[in-house]
Each structure stands twice: as C-alpha cells, then as structure tokens.
PDB file of C-alpha atoms in Angstrom:
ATOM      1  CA  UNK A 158     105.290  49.578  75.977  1.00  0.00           C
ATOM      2  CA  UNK A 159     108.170  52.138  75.540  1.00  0.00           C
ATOM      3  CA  UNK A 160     111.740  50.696  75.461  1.00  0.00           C
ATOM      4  CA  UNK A 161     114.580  52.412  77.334  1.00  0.00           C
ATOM      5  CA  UNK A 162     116.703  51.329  74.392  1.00  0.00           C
ATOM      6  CA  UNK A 163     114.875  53.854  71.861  1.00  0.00           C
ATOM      7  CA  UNK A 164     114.840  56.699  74.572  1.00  0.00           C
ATOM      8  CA  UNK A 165     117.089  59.644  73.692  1.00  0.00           C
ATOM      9  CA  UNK A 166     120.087  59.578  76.060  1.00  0.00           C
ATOM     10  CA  UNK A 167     119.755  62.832  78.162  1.00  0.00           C
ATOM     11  CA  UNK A 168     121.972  65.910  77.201  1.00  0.00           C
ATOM     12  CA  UNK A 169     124.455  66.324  80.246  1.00  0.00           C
ATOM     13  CA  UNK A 170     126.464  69.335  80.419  1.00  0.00           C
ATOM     14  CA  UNK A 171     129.957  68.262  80.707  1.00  0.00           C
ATOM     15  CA  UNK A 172     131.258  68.245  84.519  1.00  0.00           C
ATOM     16  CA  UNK A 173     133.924  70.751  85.387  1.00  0.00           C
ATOM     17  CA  UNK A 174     135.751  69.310  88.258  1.00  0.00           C
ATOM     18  CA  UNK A 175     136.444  71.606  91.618  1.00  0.00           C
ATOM     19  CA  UNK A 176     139.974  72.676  92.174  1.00  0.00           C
ATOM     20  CA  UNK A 177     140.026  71.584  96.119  1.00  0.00           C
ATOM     21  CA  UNK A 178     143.223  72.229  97.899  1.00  0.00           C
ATOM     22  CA  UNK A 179     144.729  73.161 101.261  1.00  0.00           C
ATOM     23  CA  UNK A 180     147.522  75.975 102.057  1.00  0.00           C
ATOM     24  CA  UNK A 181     148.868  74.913 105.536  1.00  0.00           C
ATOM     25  CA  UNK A 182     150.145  76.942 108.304  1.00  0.00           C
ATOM     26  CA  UNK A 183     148.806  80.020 109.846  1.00  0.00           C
ATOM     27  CA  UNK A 184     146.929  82.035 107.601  1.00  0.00           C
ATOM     28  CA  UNK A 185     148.336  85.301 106.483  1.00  0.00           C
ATOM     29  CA  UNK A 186     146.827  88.559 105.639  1.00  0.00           C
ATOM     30  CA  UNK A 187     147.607  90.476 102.732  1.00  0.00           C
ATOM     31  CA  UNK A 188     150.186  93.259 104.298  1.00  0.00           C
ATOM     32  CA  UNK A 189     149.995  97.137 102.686  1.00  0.00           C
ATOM     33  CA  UNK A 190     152.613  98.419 100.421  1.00  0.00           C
ATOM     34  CA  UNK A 191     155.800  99.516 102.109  1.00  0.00           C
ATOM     35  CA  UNK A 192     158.024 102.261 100.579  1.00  0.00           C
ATOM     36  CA  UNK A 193     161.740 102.473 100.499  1.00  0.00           C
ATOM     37  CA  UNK A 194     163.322 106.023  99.989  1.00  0.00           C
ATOM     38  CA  UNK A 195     167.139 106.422  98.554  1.00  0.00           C
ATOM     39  CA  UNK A 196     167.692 109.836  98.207  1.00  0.00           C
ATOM     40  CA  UNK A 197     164.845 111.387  95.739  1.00  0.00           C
ATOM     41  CA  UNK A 198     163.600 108.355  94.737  1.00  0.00           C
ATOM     42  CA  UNK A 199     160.729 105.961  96.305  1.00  0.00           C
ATOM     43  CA  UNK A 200     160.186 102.629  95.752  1.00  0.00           C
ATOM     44  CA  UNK A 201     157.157 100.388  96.814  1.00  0.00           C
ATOM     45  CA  UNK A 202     157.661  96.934  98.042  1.00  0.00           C
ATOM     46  CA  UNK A 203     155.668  93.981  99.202  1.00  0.00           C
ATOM     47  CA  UNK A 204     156.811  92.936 102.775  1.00  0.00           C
ATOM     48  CA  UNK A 205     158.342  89.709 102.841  1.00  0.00           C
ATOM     49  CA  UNK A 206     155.691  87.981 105.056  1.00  0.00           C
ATOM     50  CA  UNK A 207     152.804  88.743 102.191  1.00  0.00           C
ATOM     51  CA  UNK A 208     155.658  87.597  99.737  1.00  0.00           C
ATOM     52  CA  UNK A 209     156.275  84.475 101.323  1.00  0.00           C
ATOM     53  CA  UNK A 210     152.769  83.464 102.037  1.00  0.00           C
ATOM     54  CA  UNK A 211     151.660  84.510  98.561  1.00  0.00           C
ATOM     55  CA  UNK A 212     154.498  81.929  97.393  1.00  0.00           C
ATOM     56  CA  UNK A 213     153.114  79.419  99.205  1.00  0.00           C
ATOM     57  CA  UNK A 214     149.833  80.001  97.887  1.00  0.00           C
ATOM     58  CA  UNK A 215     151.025  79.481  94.205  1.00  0.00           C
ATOM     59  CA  UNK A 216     152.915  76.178  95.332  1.00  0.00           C
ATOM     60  CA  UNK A 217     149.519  74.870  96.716  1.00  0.00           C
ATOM     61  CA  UNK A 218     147.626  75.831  93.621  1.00  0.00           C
ATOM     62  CA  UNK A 219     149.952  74.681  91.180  1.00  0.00           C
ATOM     63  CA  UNK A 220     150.070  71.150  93.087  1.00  0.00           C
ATOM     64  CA  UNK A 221     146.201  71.332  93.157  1.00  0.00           C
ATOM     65  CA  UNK A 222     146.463  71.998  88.726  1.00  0.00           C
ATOM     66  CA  UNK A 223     147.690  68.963  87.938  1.00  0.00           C
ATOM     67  CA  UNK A 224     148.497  69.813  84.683  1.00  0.00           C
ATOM     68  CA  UNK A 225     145.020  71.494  84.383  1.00  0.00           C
ATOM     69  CA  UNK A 226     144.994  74.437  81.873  1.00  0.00           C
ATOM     70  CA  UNK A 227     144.115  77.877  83.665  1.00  0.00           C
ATOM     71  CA  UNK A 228     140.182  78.574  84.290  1.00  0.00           C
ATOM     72  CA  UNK A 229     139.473  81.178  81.897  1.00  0.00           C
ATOM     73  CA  UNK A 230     135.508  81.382  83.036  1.00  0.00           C
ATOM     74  CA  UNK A 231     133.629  83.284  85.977  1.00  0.00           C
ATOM     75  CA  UNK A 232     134.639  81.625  88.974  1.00  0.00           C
ATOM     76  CA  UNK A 233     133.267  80.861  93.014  1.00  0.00           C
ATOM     77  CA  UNK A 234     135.753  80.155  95.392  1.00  0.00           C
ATOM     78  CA  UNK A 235     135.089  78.842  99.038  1.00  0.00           C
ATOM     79  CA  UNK A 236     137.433  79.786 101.694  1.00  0.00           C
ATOM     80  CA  UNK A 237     137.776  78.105 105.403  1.00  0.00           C
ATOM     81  CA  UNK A 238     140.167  80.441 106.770  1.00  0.00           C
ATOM     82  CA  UNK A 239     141.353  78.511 109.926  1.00  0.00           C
ATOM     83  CA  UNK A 240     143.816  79.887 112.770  1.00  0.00           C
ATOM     84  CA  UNK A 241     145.208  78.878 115.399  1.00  0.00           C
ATOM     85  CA  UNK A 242     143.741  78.815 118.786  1.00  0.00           C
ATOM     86  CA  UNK A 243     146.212  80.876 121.314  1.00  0.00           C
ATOM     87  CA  UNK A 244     148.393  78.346 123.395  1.00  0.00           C
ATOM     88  CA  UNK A 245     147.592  80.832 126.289  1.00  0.00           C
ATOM     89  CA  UNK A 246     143.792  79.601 126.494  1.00  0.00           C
ATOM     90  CA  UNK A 247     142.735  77.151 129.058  1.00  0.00           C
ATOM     91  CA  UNK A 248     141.665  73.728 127.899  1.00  0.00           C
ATOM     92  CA  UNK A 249     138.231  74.682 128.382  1.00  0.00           C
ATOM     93  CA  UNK A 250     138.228  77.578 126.157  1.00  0.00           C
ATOM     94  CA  UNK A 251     140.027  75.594 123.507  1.00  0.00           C
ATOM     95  CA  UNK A 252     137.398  72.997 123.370  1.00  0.00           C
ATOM     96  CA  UNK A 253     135.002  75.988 123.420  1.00  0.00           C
ATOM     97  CA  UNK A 254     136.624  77.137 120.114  1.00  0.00           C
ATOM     98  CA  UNK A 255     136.978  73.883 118.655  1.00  0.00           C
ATOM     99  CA  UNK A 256     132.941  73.338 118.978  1.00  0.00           C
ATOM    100  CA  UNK A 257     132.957  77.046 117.539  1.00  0.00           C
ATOM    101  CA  UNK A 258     131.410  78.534 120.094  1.00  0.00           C
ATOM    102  CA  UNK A 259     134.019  80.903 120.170  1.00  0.00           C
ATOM    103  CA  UNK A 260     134.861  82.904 117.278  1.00  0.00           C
ATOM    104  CA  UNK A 261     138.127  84.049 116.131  1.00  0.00           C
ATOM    105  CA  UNK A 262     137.984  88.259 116.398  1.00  0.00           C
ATOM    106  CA  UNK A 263     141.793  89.166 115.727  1.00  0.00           C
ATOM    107  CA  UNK A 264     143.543  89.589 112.837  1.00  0.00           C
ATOM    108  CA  UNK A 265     144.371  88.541 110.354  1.00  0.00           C
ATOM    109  CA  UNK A 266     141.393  90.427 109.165  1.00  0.00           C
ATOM    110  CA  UNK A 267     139.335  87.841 106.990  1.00  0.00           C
ATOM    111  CA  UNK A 268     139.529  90.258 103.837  1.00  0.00           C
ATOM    112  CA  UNK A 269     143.285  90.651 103.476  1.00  0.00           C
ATOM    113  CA  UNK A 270     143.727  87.009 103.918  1.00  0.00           C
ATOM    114  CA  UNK A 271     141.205  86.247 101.200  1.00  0.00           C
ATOM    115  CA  UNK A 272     143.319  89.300  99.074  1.00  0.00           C
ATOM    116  CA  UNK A 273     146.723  87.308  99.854  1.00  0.00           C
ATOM    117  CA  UNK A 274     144.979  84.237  98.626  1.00  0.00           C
ATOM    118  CA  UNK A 275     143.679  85.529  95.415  1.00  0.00           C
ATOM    119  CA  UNK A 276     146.831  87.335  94.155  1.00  0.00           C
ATOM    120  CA  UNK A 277     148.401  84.237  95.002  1.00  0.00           C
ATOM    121  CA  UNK A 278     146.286  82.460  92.905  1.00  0.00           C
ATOM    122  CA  UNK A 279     147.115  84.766  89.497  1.00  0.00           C
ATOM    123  CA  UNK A 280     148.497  82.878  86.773  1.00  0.00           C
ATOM    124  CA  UNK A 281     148.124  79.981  88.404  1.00  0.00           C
ATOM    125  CA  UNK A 282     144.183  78.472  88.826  1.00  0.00           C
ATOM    126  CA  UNK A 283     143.030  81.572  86.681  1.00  0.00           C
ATOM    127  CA  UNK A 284     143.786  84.304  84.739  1.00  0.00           C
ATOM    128  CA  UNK A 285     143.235  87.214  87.159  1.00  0.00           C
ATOM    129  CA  UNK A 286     141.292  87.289  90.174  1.00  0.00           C
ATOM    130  CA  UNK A 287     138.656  89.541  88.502  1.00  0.00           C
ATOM    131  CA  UNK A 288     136.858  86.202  87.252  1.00  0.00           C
ATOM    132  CA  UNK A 289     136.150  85.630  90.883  1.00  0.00           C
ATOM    133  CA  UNK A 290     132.417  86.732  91.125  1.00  0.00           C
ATOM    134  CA  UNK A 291     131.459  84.813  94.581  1.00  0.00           C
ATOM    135  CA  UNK A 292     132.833  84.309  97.478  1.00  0.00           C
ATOM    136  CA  UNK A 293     131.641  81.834 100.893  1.00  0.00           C
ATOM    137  CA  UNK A 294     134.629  82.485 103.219  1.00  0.00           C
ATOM    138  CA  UNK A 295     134.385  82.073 106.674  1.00  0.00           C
ATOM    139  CA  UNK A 296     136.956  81.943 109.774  1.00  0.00           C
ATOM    140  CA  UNK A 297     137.440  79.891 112.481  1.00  0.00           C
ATOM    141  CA  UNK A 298     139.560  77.916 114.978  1.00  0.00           C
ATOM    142  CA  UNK A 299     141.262  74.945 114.397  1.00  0.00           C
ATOM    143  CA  UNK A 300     143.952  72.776 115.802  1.00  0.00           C
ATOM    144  CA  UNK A 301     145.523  72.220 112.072  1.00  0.00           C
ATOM    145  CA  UNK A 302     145.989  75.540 110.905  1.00  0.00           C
ATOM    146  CA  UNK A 303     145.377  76.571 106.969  1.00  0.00           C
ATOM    147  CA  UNK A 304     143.050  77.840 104.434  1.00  0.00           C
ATOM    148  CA  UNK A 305     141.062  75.275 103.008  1.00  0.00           C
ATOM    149  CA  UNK A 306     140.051  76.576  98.596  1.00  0.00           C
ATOM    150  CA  UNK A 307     137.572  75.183  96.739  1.00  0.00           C
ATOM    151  CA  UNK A 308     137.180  76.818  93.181  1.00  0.00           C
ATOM    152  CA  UNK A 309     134.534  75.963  90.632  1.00  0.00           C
ATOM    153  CA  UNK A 310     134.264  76.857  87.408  1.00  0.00           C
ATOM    154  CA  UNK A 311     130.148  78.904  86.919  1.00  0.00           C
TER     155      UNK A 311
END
C-alpha cells in the first residue's frame, strides 16, 4: 500500500492574483484630440472630460495596486461598462433594463470607453496597454453606474 507521505507534492504554478477594481460614476468615452491655434502655431490637447476621467481611472488602479509592482506580462482585462439608465424612462422600462432586456445603444461608444480606460491604466497596473492581448467587455444598464476591471496576468 502506497503512502501519501512518500508521494511527490504536485508542482503548482505560483498564483498570480487578479487586479479587481471599480471606477464609479458614469462611464466616459475616450474624446478625439482637440487643437488650439495661436497665430501660426497648433497645439493638440486632450479635452478636459477624457482628462478628468482618465485621472480617475489611475486613482482607481493605483488603490486597486496595493503596493503591487507593475504587470510586466501579456495581460486579459474584463470590462462591465455600466451606464446609467435615463431618468426620463418609465418604471417599466427601467426594470426592463435592469433584467437586461434592454440594451444600452448610445454613446459612449463601448470602444472609446475601453480606450479611456486603458490609457488610464499606463504606468499604473502595466507598462503600456500593448500587453493587453484580450479583451471580454460588455455594456449595460445599471442603477450604480461604473466600469467594473478585472486584469489577470496570462
């Protein structure tokens, strides 16, 4: 009879822990350069709502850190990109949504908030956003708007 005692211990590869973390409020798209003329000279500029959002996305990531030394490896990030549902709606329609039954089809378009969140995310969780190589995202409505980011480490 064969002991557990004098069985090898299996080889585990060492666990690299999510980075789970929430940026609250409504979710904001990444906005196109804008340029500034004075006299011959142009100058592009973010616009101050990417800015600001893009700001809060670093806050949120470097809470979510916790001291944690940048990811350096290929990436996959999960994104639950949820808006608000319009106060306008009747309460039938908003329960509608909330089952997700009804789909959110305005902006911001689901790209350019995933583009806000990523450049956000520079120098922060990773290097550069070109380690990212998959993506789940998805977009819905919620009464607690936010994007909901889950990376892990491949």
């Amino acid at each position: 009879m064969l002991e557990l005692a004098s069985l090898p211990a299996p080889v585990v590869p060492p666990t690299r822990a999510a980075i789970h973390f929430v940026v609250p409020g409504n979710p904001v798209g990444k906005g196109r350069p804008r340029v500034a003329t004075r006299g011959r000279f142009a100058q592009l500029y973010t616009p101050e709502k990417t800015a600001s959002y893009e700001s809060l996305v670093k806050l949120a990531g470097h809470r979510a850190m916790e001291g944690r030394v940048l990811v350096l490896d290929a990436v996959h990030v999960d994104l639950d990109i949820c808006v608000p549902i319009p106060a306008s709606w009747s309460q039938r329609k908003r329960d509608q949504a909330l089952a997700g039954n009804v789909r959110p089809t305005t902006k911001p378009d689901i790209d350019n908030v995933e583009k806000a969140i990523f450049d956000g995310l520079n120098g922060i969780t990773w290097k550069d956003d070109v380690q990212v190589v998959s993506v789940n995202k998805r977009k819905r409505y919620s009464a607690t708007p936010g994007v909901e980011v889950c990376i892990r480490s491949l």
